[in-house]
XYZ file of C-alpha atoms in Angstrom:
587
model
C -18.443 29.804 3.795
C -20.767 27.083 4.857
C -17.749 24.550 5.582
C -15.966 26.568 7.912
C -19.399 26.304 10.092
C -19.809 22.645 9.981
C -18.866 20.974 13.380
C -20.707 17.755 13.006
C -23.516 16.112 10.997
C -26.394 17.731 12.703
C -24.932 21.199 10.960
C -25.129 19.374 7.739
C -28.691 18.296 8.523
C -29.446 21.819 9.488
C -28.461 23.474 6.063
C -31.467 24.402 3.479
C -31.395 22.129 0.474
C -30.459 25.246 -1.682
C -27.031 25.425 0.128
C -26.031 21.802 -0.419
C -24.054 22.633 -4.080
C -22.169 25.432 -2.564
C -21.108 23.350 0.357
C -19.907 20.588 -2.120
C -18.135 23.239 -3.930
C -16.388 24.508 -0.900
C -15.329 21.059 0.033
C -13.950 20.171 -3.484
C -12.022 23.406 -3.347
C -10.395 22.313 0.198
C -9.530 18.783 -0.937
C -7.822 20.385 -3.894
C -6.012 23.191 -1.659
C -4.896 20.698 0.873
C -3.753 17.966 -1.359
C -1.736 20.488 -3.413
C 0.156 21.376 -0.124
C 0.191 17.718 1.520
C -0.649 15.359 -1.301
C -3.022 12.858 -0.722
C -5.839 10.771 -2.542
C -7.193 13.184 -4.941
C -9.162 11.432 -7.782
C -11.334 8.940 -5.618
C -12.239 11.610 -2.767
C -13.282 14.408 -5.573
C -15.664 11.715 -6.781
C -17.854 11.224 -3.634
C -18.477 14.523 -2.196
C -22.042 14.862 -2.878
C -22.545 11.068 -2.043
C -20.839 12.056 1.170
C -22.986 15.151 2.149
C -26.218 12.923 1.269
C -24.815 10.323 3.644
C -24.634 12.538 6.395
C -28.115 14.400 5.866
C -29.982 10.998 6.059
C -28.082 8.732 8.404
C -27.030 10.029 12.142
C -23.331 9.132 12.848
C -22.105 7.628 14.972
C -25.281 5.800 15.963
C -25.829 4.733 12.275
C -22.814 3.017 11.023
C -21.044 4.246 7.868
C -17.979 2.433 6.650
C -16.013 3.760 4.058
C -13.823 1.158 2.100
C -10.003 1.708 1.910
C -10.501 5.394 2.908
C -9.837 6.844 -0.459
C -13.073 8.418 -0.019
C -13.040 9.922 3.430
C -11.945 13.503 3.118
C -15.343 14.961 2.795
C -16.728 12.614 5.558
C -13.890 14.452 7.868
C -14.950 17.410 6.974
C -18.478 17.152 7.937
C -17.577 15.198 11.192
C -16.006 18.118 12.665
C -12.679 18.147 11.025
C -13.317 20.866 8.533
C -10.478 23.077 9.811
C -7.923 20.325 9.157
C -8.374 20.905 5.507
C -9.189 24.682 5.405
C -6.317 26.107 7.451
C -2.814 25.177 6.469
C -1.342 25.385 9.759
C -3.719 22.363 10.697
C -3.165 20.470 7.267
C -1.180 17.683 9.225
C -3.836 17.029 12.115
C -5.656 14.597 10.249
C -4.644 11.225 8.649
C -5.556 10.672 5.010
C -7.242 7.645 6.223
C -10.348 6.510 8.407
C -9.059 6.920 12.202
C -10.987 6.184 15.467
C -8.603 8.216 17.430
C -9.612 11.478 15.399
C -13.296 10.871 15.692
C -16.425 8.751 17.116
C -17.407 8.923 13.590
C -14.519 6.807 12.075
C -15.226 3.141 12.912
C -12.026 1.838 12.237
C -8.452 1.952 11.366
C -8.570 1.053 7.537
C -6.448 1.382 4.556
C -6.326 -1.559 2.673
C -9.087 -2.580 0.101
C -12.464 -4.710 0.402
C -13.236 -4.855 3.940
C -16.163 -2.680 4.341
C -18.929 -5.127 3.441
C -17.445 -7.764 5.794
C -16.792 -5.195 8.643
C -20.797 -4.129 8.157
C -21.791 -7.661 8.302
C -20.160 -7.957 11.669
C -21.837 -4.416 12.817
C -25.174 -5.931 11.449
C -25.005 -9.182 13.277
C -23.880 -7.714 16.694
C -27.006 -5.113 16.267
C -29.641 -8.011 15.519
C -28.049 -9.924 18.246
C -28.593 -6.869 20.803
C -31.941 -6.308 19.419
C -31.036 -2.497 18.600
C -32.008 -0.447 15.854
C -29.954 1.584 13.661
C -28.553 1.715 10.182
C -25.214 -0.069 8.810
C -23.956 1.621 5.428
C -20.876 0.404 3.599
C -19.532 2.694 0.897
C -17.176 0.464 -1.549
C -15.879 1.412 -4.790
C -12.479 2.589 -6.210
C -11.695 -0.782 -7.554
C -12.320 -2.480 -3.945
C -14.845 -5.056 -5.684
C -12.175 -7.077 -6.959
C -10.495 -8.066 -3.904
C -11.555 -11.306 -2.861
C -12.858 -9.907 0.765
C -15.290 -8.089 -1.291
C -16.671 -11.066 -2.511
C -17.081 -13.175 0.552
C -18.439 -10.200 2.550
C -21.029 -9.869 -0.268
C -21.995 -13.484 -0.234
C -22.209 -13.586 3.849
C -24.182 -10.469 3.690
C -26.678 -11.792 1.243
C -27.205 -14.896 3.169
C -27.393 -13.006 6.600
C -30.789 -11.320 5.142
C -29.929 -8.664 7.517
C -30.508 -4.758 7.352
C -27.499 -3.691 5.387
C -27.248 -1.004 2.700
C -24.116 -1.407 0.605
C -23.416 1.781 -1.835
C -21.144 0.807 -4.627
C -19.462 4.075 -5.819
C -18.737 3.149 -9.495
C -16.087 5.677 -10.859
C -15.336 3.485 -13.454
C -11.656 3.008 -12.121
C -9.517 1.117 -9.724
C -6.048 2.953 -8.873
C -5.450 2.204 -12.541
C -8.468 1.005 -15.028
C -10.517 -1.531 -13.662
C -9.948 -4.889 -14.513
C -12.255 -8.097 -14.090
C -15.475 -9.861 -14.764
C -17.388 -7.609 -12.194
C -16.748 -4.521 -13.729
C -18.140 -5.632 -17.225
C -21.273 -6.185 -15.228
C -21.203 -2.707 -13.922
C -20.596 -1.234 -17.299
C -23.610 -3.353 -18.663
C -25.514 -1.690 -15.503
C -24.499 1.697 -16.304
C -25.319 1.356 -20.025
C -29.065 0.322 -19.025
C -29.681 2.380 -16.338
C -29.468 -0.401 -13.854
C -31.962 -2.623 -16.027
C -29.588 -4.999 -17.251
C -30.484 -8.778 -17.522
C -27.347 -9.697 -15.935
C -27.163 -8.341 -12.561
C -24.412 -9.678 -10.104
C -25.731 -8.191 -6.792
C -29.257 -9.581 -7.831
C -27.869 -13.011 -8.238
C -26.351 -12.827 -5.031
C -29.687 -12.216 -3.638
C -29.387 -8.311 -2.979
C -32.280 -5.967 -3.657
C -30.994 -3.238 -6.142
C -30.965 0.203 -7.046
C -29.266 2.313 -9.670
C -28.494 6.077 -9.446
C -26.993 7.223 -12.798
C -25.912 10.840 -11.635
C -23.923 10.451 -8.559
C -23.360 14.280 -8.088
C -26.649 15.247 -7.792
C -26.790 15.583 -4.133
C -30.858 15.871 -4.084
C -31.340 12.551 -6.057
C -28.749 10.949 -3.622
C -30.108 12.147 -0.763
C -33.721 10.928 -1.708
C -32.325 7.454 -2.691
C -30.695 7.007 0.457
C -33.729 8.178 2.480
C -35.916 5.541 0.558
C -33.486 2.709 1.807
C -33.202 4.109 5.609
C -34.363 1.331 8.083
C -34.264 -1.454 5.351
C -34.447 -4.994 6.767
C -32.716 -6.681 4.272
C -29.386 -6.541 1.958
C -29.687 -3.828 -0.707
C -27.294 -2.383 -3.097
C -27.236 1.091 -4.121
C -25.378 1.562 -7.102
C -24.175 5.102 -7.759
C -22.266 6.371 -10.779
C -19.531 9.081 -10.300
C -16.947 10.623 -11.787
C -13.070 10.252 -10.363
C -11.586 13.639 -9.980
C -14.827 15.557 -10.654
C -13.929 19.483 -10.255
C -10.288 19.481 -11.480
C -9.330 19.314 -14.839
C -6.291 17.330 -14.781
C -7.629 14.646 -12.476
C -10.414 14.232 -15.032
C -8.019 13.868 -17.881
C -5.658 11.393 -16.211
C -7.433 9.686 -13.505
C -4.654 6.971 -12.695
C -1.886 9.532 -12.555
C -4.165 11.632 -10.057
C -5.436 8.637 -7.802
C -2.850 10.054 -5.279
C -1.196 13.289 -5.612
C 2.597 14.707 -4.518
C 2.249 18.107 -3.655
C 1.428 20.185 -6.846
C 0.531 23.732 -8.410
C -3.061 24.104 -8.327
C -2.973 26.209 -11.443
C -0.913 23.812 -13.933
C -1.406 20.627 -11.955
C 2.507 20.295 -12.178
C 4.277 18.511 -9.294
C 5.680 21.036 -6.819
C 8.968 19.431 -6.489
C 9.951 17.581 -9.969
C 10.595 13.691 -9.515
C 13.764 12.062 -9.894
C 14.677 11.658 -13.489
C 15.593 7.929 -12.714
C 13.864 5.897 -9.932
C 13.696 1.997 -9.520
C 9.851 1.802 -10.836
C 11.441 3.151 -14.239
C 14.542 0.971 -13.910
C 12.220 -2.003 -13.386
C 9.906 -1.513 -16.403
C 12.734 -0.943 -18.784
C 14.598 -3.902 -17.614
C 11.396 -6.372 -17.948
C 9.990 -4.855 -21.359
C 13.660 -5.305 -22.615
C 13.956 -8.650 -21.438
C 10.311 -9.614 -23.072
C 11.822 -9.285 -26.572
C 14.539 -12.119 -25.577
C 12.316 -14.138 -23.205
C 8.770 -14.840 -24.507
C 7.867 -16.741 -21.418
C 8.318 -13.689 -19.347
C 5.038 -12.441 -17.919
C 4.759 -9.018 -15.642
C 1.865 -8.887 -13.035
C 0.534 -6.205 -10.931
C -2.444 -6.021 -8.445
C -3.544 -2.704 -9.663
C -0.353 -0.450 -8.936
C 1.409 -1.228 -12.400
C 3.108 2.331 -11.898
C 5.426 0.903 -9.047
C 7.197 -1.218 -11.484
C 7.039 1.197 -14.334
C 4.344 -0.243 -16.343
C 3.152 3.359 -17.716
C 0.047 2.894 -20.140
C 2.780 3.389 -22.893
C 4.739 0.378 -21.327
C 1.712 -1.589 -20.947
C 0.935 -1.494 -24.587
C 4.282 -2.273 -25.608
C 3.989 -5.751 -23.179
C 0.547 -6.690 -24.641
C -0.563 -9.892 -23.428
C 2.500 -10.302 -21.315
C 1.467 -7.843 -18.772
C -1.489 -8.907 -16.528
C -3.506 -6.344 -14.096
C -5.331 -8.808 -11.786
C -6.759 -5.713 -9.923
C -6.869 -5.385 -6.471
C -6.403 -8.768 -5.801
C -3.338 -9.789 -4.008
C -4.269 -13.148 -2.658
C -5.311 -13.987 -6.622
C -1.783 -12.254 -7.829
C 0.385 -14.832 -6.033
C -1.446 -17.842 -6.786
C -1.789 -16.827 -10.122
C 1.836 -16.098 -10.684
C 2.103 -19.741 -9.040
C 0.012 -21.448 -11.820
C 2.521 -19.332 -14.470
C 5.559 -20.733 -13.102
C 4.413 -24.283 -12.713
C 3.421 -24.301 -16.383
C 6.701 -22.812 -17.524
C 6.106 -18.997 -17.415
C 8.602 -16.644 -16.056
C 6.249 -14.657 -14.021
C 7.508 -11.215 -12.249
C 4.957 -10.162 -9.348
C 5.510 -6.148 -8.396
C 3.787 -5.667 -5.384
C 3.886 -3.267 -2.524
C 5.047 -4.597 0.771
C 1.766 -3.418 2.819
C -0.197 -5.289 0.401
C 1.973 -8.446 0.166
C 0.907 -9.032 3.630
C -2.692 -9.728 2.524
C -1.512 -12.756 0.757
C 0.206 -14.442 3.831
C -1.792 -17.649 3.211
C -1.213 -17.620 -0.468
C 2.469 -17.284 -0.175
C 2.778 -20.144 2.358
C 0.535 -22.736 1.058
C 0.503 -21.962 -2.909
C 3.708 -20.624 -3.486
C 6.272 -21.564 -1.278
C 4.843 -25.425 -0.478
C 5.218 -25.876 -3.932
C 8.564 -23.880 -4.062
C 10.468 -26.542 -6.378
C 7.687 -26.083 -8.877
C 7.239 -22.421 -8.958
C 10.108 -20.408 -9.466
C 8.151 -16.939 -9.503
C 9.973 -13.754 -8.656
C 8.258 -11.158 -6.464
C 9.320 -7.310 -6.590
C 8.419 -6.191 -3.096
C 8.105 -2.525 -2.999
C 8.082 0.106 -0.403
C 9.658 -2.034 2.253
C 11.385 0.385 4.394
C 10.929 3.514 6.863
C 11.148 5.885 3.693
C 8.100 4.001 2.250
C 4.428 5.195 3.274
C 4.357 6.680 6.443
C 0.594 6.102 7.688
C -0.177 3.356 10.050
C -2.481 2.018 7.509
C 0.251 1.329 4.950
C 3.532 0.470 6.610
C 5.596 -2.002 4.946
C 8.676 -2.697 6.975
C 6.943 -6.003 8.541
C 8.205 -7.838 5.452
C 11.305 -9.663 6.760
C 9.762 -11.748 9.633
C 6.652 -12.269 7.171
C 8.913 -13.531 4.483
C 11.508 -15.039 6.823
C 8.812 -17.682 7.686
C 8.309 -19.009 4.196
C 10.197 -22.328 3.658
C 11.964 -22.400 0.276
C 11.817 -18.488 -0.246
C 15.156 -16.526 -1.233
C 14.514 -12.773 -0.028
C 17.362 -10.666 -1.454
C 18.400 -6.869 -0.548
C 20.213 -5.250 -3.264
C 22.450 -2.162 -2.386
C 22.418 -0.265 -5.783
C 21.127 -0.139 -9.273
C 23.857 -2.901 -10.626
C 23.390 -5.311 -7.777
C 19.503 -4.917 -8.117
C 19.196 -5.570 -11.892
C 21.793 -8.478 -11.441
C 19.396 -10.038 -8.607
C 16.538 -9.632 -10.849
C 18.337 -11.361 -14.054
C 19.296 -13.894 -11.735
C 15.967 -14.641 -10.079
C 14.298 -15.021 -13.495
C 16.869 -17.830 -14.246
C 16.716 -19.436 -10.750
C 14.978 -22.842 -11.026
C 15.184 -24.082 -7.190
C 12.367 -22.075 -5.937
C 10.792 -18.677 -5.519
C 12.883 -15.336 -5.399
C 11.615 -12.258 -3.544
C 13.716 -8.784 -3.846
C 13.398 -6.056 -1.452
C 13.265 -3.165 -4.095
C 15.290 -0.202 -2.764
C 13.331 2.557 -1.562
C 16.249 5.217 -1.379
C 17.582 7.332 -4.287
C 19.082 5.189 -6.931
C 22.738 4.705 -6.176
C 25.736 3.077 -8.112
C 28.490 0.943 -7.321
C 30.717 0.819 -10.183
C 32.681 -2.115 -8.457
C 29.856 -4.219 -7.763
C 30.561 -8.098 -8.543
C 28.202 -11.059 -8.816
C 29.064 -13.733 -5.909
C 30.592 -17.056 -7.697
C 27.802 -19.013 -6.712
C 24.794 -16.818 -7.056
C 22.561 -15.105 -4.690
C 21.309 -18.052 -3.100
C 23.871 -18.068 -0.390
C 26.887 -15.873 0.614
C 27.410 -12.284 1.830
C 29.765 -9.677 0.420
C 32.644 -8.262 2.371
C 32.982 -4.600 1.127
C 35.499 -3.533 3.491
C 37.630 -5.695 5.742
C 38.853 -4.778 8.997
C 39.305 -6.275 12.506
C 37.710 -4.479 15.467
C 34.036 -4.444 14.493
C 31.734 -5.699 11.768
C 29.108 -3.699 10.252
C 26.146 -5.651 8.531
C 23.903 -3.073 6.907
C 20.971 -4.564 5.050
C 19.938 -3.065 1.533
C 18.927 0.448 1.964
C 20.878 0.869 5.020
C 24.640 0.300 3.263
C 25.221 3.765 2.864
C 24.542 4.250 6.232
C 27.183 1.598 7.232
C 29.602 3.100 4.744
C 29.100 6.542 6.828
C 29.393 4.498 10.120
C 32.620 2.652 9.036
C 34.041 6.137 7.748
C 33.300 7.680 11.273
C 34.747 4.740 13.137
C 38.045 4.766 11.253
C 38.272 8.716 12.148
C 38.373 7.224 15.964
C 41.085 4.782 15.049
C 38.490 1.817 15.051
C 38.728 -0.576 11.892
C 35.500 -1.831 10.675
C 34.616 -4.693 8.634
C 31.651 -3.615 6.572
C 29.285 -6.296 4.939
C 26.861 -6.456 2.681
C 24.356 -9.274 3.228
C 22.526 -9.360 0.007
C 19.963 -11.838 1.917
C 17.395 -10.468 4.192
C 16.101 -13.748 5.870
C 19.217 -15.793 5.597
C 22.497 -15.972 7.954
C 25.669 -17.039 6.033
C 26.762 -18.761 8.997
C 30.319 -19.505 7.616
C 31.033 -15.744 7.337
C 29.489 -15.150 10.548
C 32.122 -17.811 12.423
C 34.966 -15.907 10.794
C 33.647 -12.626 11.706
C 33.224 -13.714 15.320
C 36.394 -15.118 15.268
C 38.031 -11.864 14.242
C 36.072 -9.119 15.755
C 35.045 -7.734 19.157
C 31.573 -6.677 18.231
C 29.115 -7.297 15.322
C 26.363 -4.702 14.715
C 23.308 -5.475 12.329
C 21.447 -2.561 10.809
C 18.102 -3.018 9.141
C 15.460 -0.879 7.759
C 12.626 -3.235 8.893
C 11.086 -4.281 12.622
C 13.969 -5.951 15.018
C 11.645 -8.367 16.147
C 11.945 -11.684 13.827
C 13.974 -9.704 11.491
C 17.387 -9.887 9.769
C 19.445 -8.942 13.178
C 17.791 -11.481 15.381
C 18.787 -14.077 12.824
C 22.064 -13.141 13.163
C 22.184 -13.082 16.714
C 20.716 -16.314 17.121
C 23.462 -17.581 14.778
C 26.232 -16.147 16.883
C 24.425 -17.226 20.256
C 27.645 -19.717 21.161
C 30.119 -17.461 20.025
C 32.293 -15.167 22.331
C 31.200 -11.632 20.315
C 29.068 -8.987 21.427
C 26.054 -8.476 18.910
C 24.140 -5.216 18.825
C 21.215 -5.314 16.358
C 19.407 -1.730 15.105
C 15.948 -1.911 13.430
C 12.780 -0.457 13.594
C 9.867 -0.699 16.672
C 7.199 -3.518 16.437
C 4.305 -0.675 16.370
C 1.879 0.835 14.025
C 3.738 4.119 14.217
C 1.909 6.582 12.375
C 2.775 9.727 10.104
C 6.139 10.010 11.425
C 9.524 11.415 9.802
C 11.777 8.913 8.749
C 15.028 10.223 9.819
C 13.352 10.882 13.172
C 12.392 7.413 13.555
C 15.438 6.029 12.642
C 17.260 8.312 15.028
C 14.901 7.395 18.013
C 16.022 3.925 17.242
C 19.506 4.618 17.456
C 20.343 4.573 13.635
C 22.442 7.574 12.982
C 26.049 7.591 12.581
C 26.518 9.442 15.719
C 24.300 7.120 17.667
C 26.170 3.879 16.417
C 29.776 5.018 16.683
C 28.772 5.745 20.533
C 27.392 2.552 21.141
C 30.147 0.858 19.164
C 32.866 2.777 21.228
C 31.128 1.800 24.654
C 30.824 -1.846 23.636
C 34.858 -2.002 22.584
C 35.244 -0.381 25.954
C 33.409 -2.477 28.154
């Protein structure tokens, strides 16, 4: 096996050309086998194997700088830069991140997992190189839908203006996470159809030199094309046509599903652990499509991740024009739904918390500044310690971020019934935008659930009444609050259990009554403490004679953690909270 003898790029350069296809086959097998065990970005990584081998044959990292956009394309790069054993030895599968990580290797320039950043980063690298009068190549590898992001346009525009030596490799596998959307992809299709000779060429129009390579899996042709560009003194695009999921039949047949795979059986392609029959994605999709029949103004919007809100290809077909995928463009998505709402539509944007962070200014300036005129609904997915655990994709910074937005109501449901009722209420709410922190935990049911009389804009729910300690358990942590209340009752401590419902707004009237009738108030939240729900409660109670204990997650980029272990480190276990409460009551 060649791959197990690759300790760095120099070993790749030393291989005879006749060995390269075998090396590529070995890399593909390693990607499939590792992904089958631990999951990962299968489709995009399978598409760039030959390209990555050619890059390391031509360029010399870390002196030459290669930036892989969004890190969906870094598995082969990691194998060729001294980390092959993390893909060959099952005992070491967890040694490396699924994303670019400078802590692993000097060949990884940045920690990155969000899209469209590579060209801007390359501009900075090239400018610093030129200022220092140094000589090395700077290469940005962008693809997998990243060109639809606004930052990609800004980077391309600036790269052309700089006029410096920057090589942009456009890995065109014809897909984003789901199918591509946007005018730039129509132009890419024209360029593919004409072998790069179409009259319209977005890259040439911006000021780039341009080359096209149809077979992005011909390692010799890739090596020759890249070698011709080495040392160039001006911005150039190499447009390479690749095949998402190449080398694995199920991924070729269904690129959307296999963009990112959970552990699976290699032979059948079936999940190693069957998924739940009902989840919040499916619940959301069925609710929205059903309501579209009665509400002709309802529009569902996605920023390239339709599956998180249950919009399968079949659901998208049913919705027709009232499902809009704007591509990987969260900033545009937020401003787009603001425009929809201002014109009288009822837009619902579904977005991962980690990607909503990319649209901070649009949330502030476009949506919330026009709050009374734009009653849009945002469904925030993955906002939890139980969401994605890579440092690049953490989603639990959402409460401080959205809590800083005037005019935005942020709801945190505890169960299926409450979630659907909140969504129904949000669609009818006319006084401003509403965001809902979609539960990440398993779907639970509370048959005794009732909508508050005044709606969800104010007012918390007292689920149990006690007199010693009040437990304020937000959203996904409500079941933990129930268990803590039960454990305290077994110790003779009577707990009031509160479902706050509102993630960023304190019910000061209820808090005043709780402070007067309890000696200790505890807050539990599945988000960071700094600026979070608990701090808002503590501030509201600053002048009251009551002890307040807040539990939440660390203000840190924790990476590849075990969620239960992280909560335990933060004291958020039944035993930990009970022990702390007893100590506070006895003090």
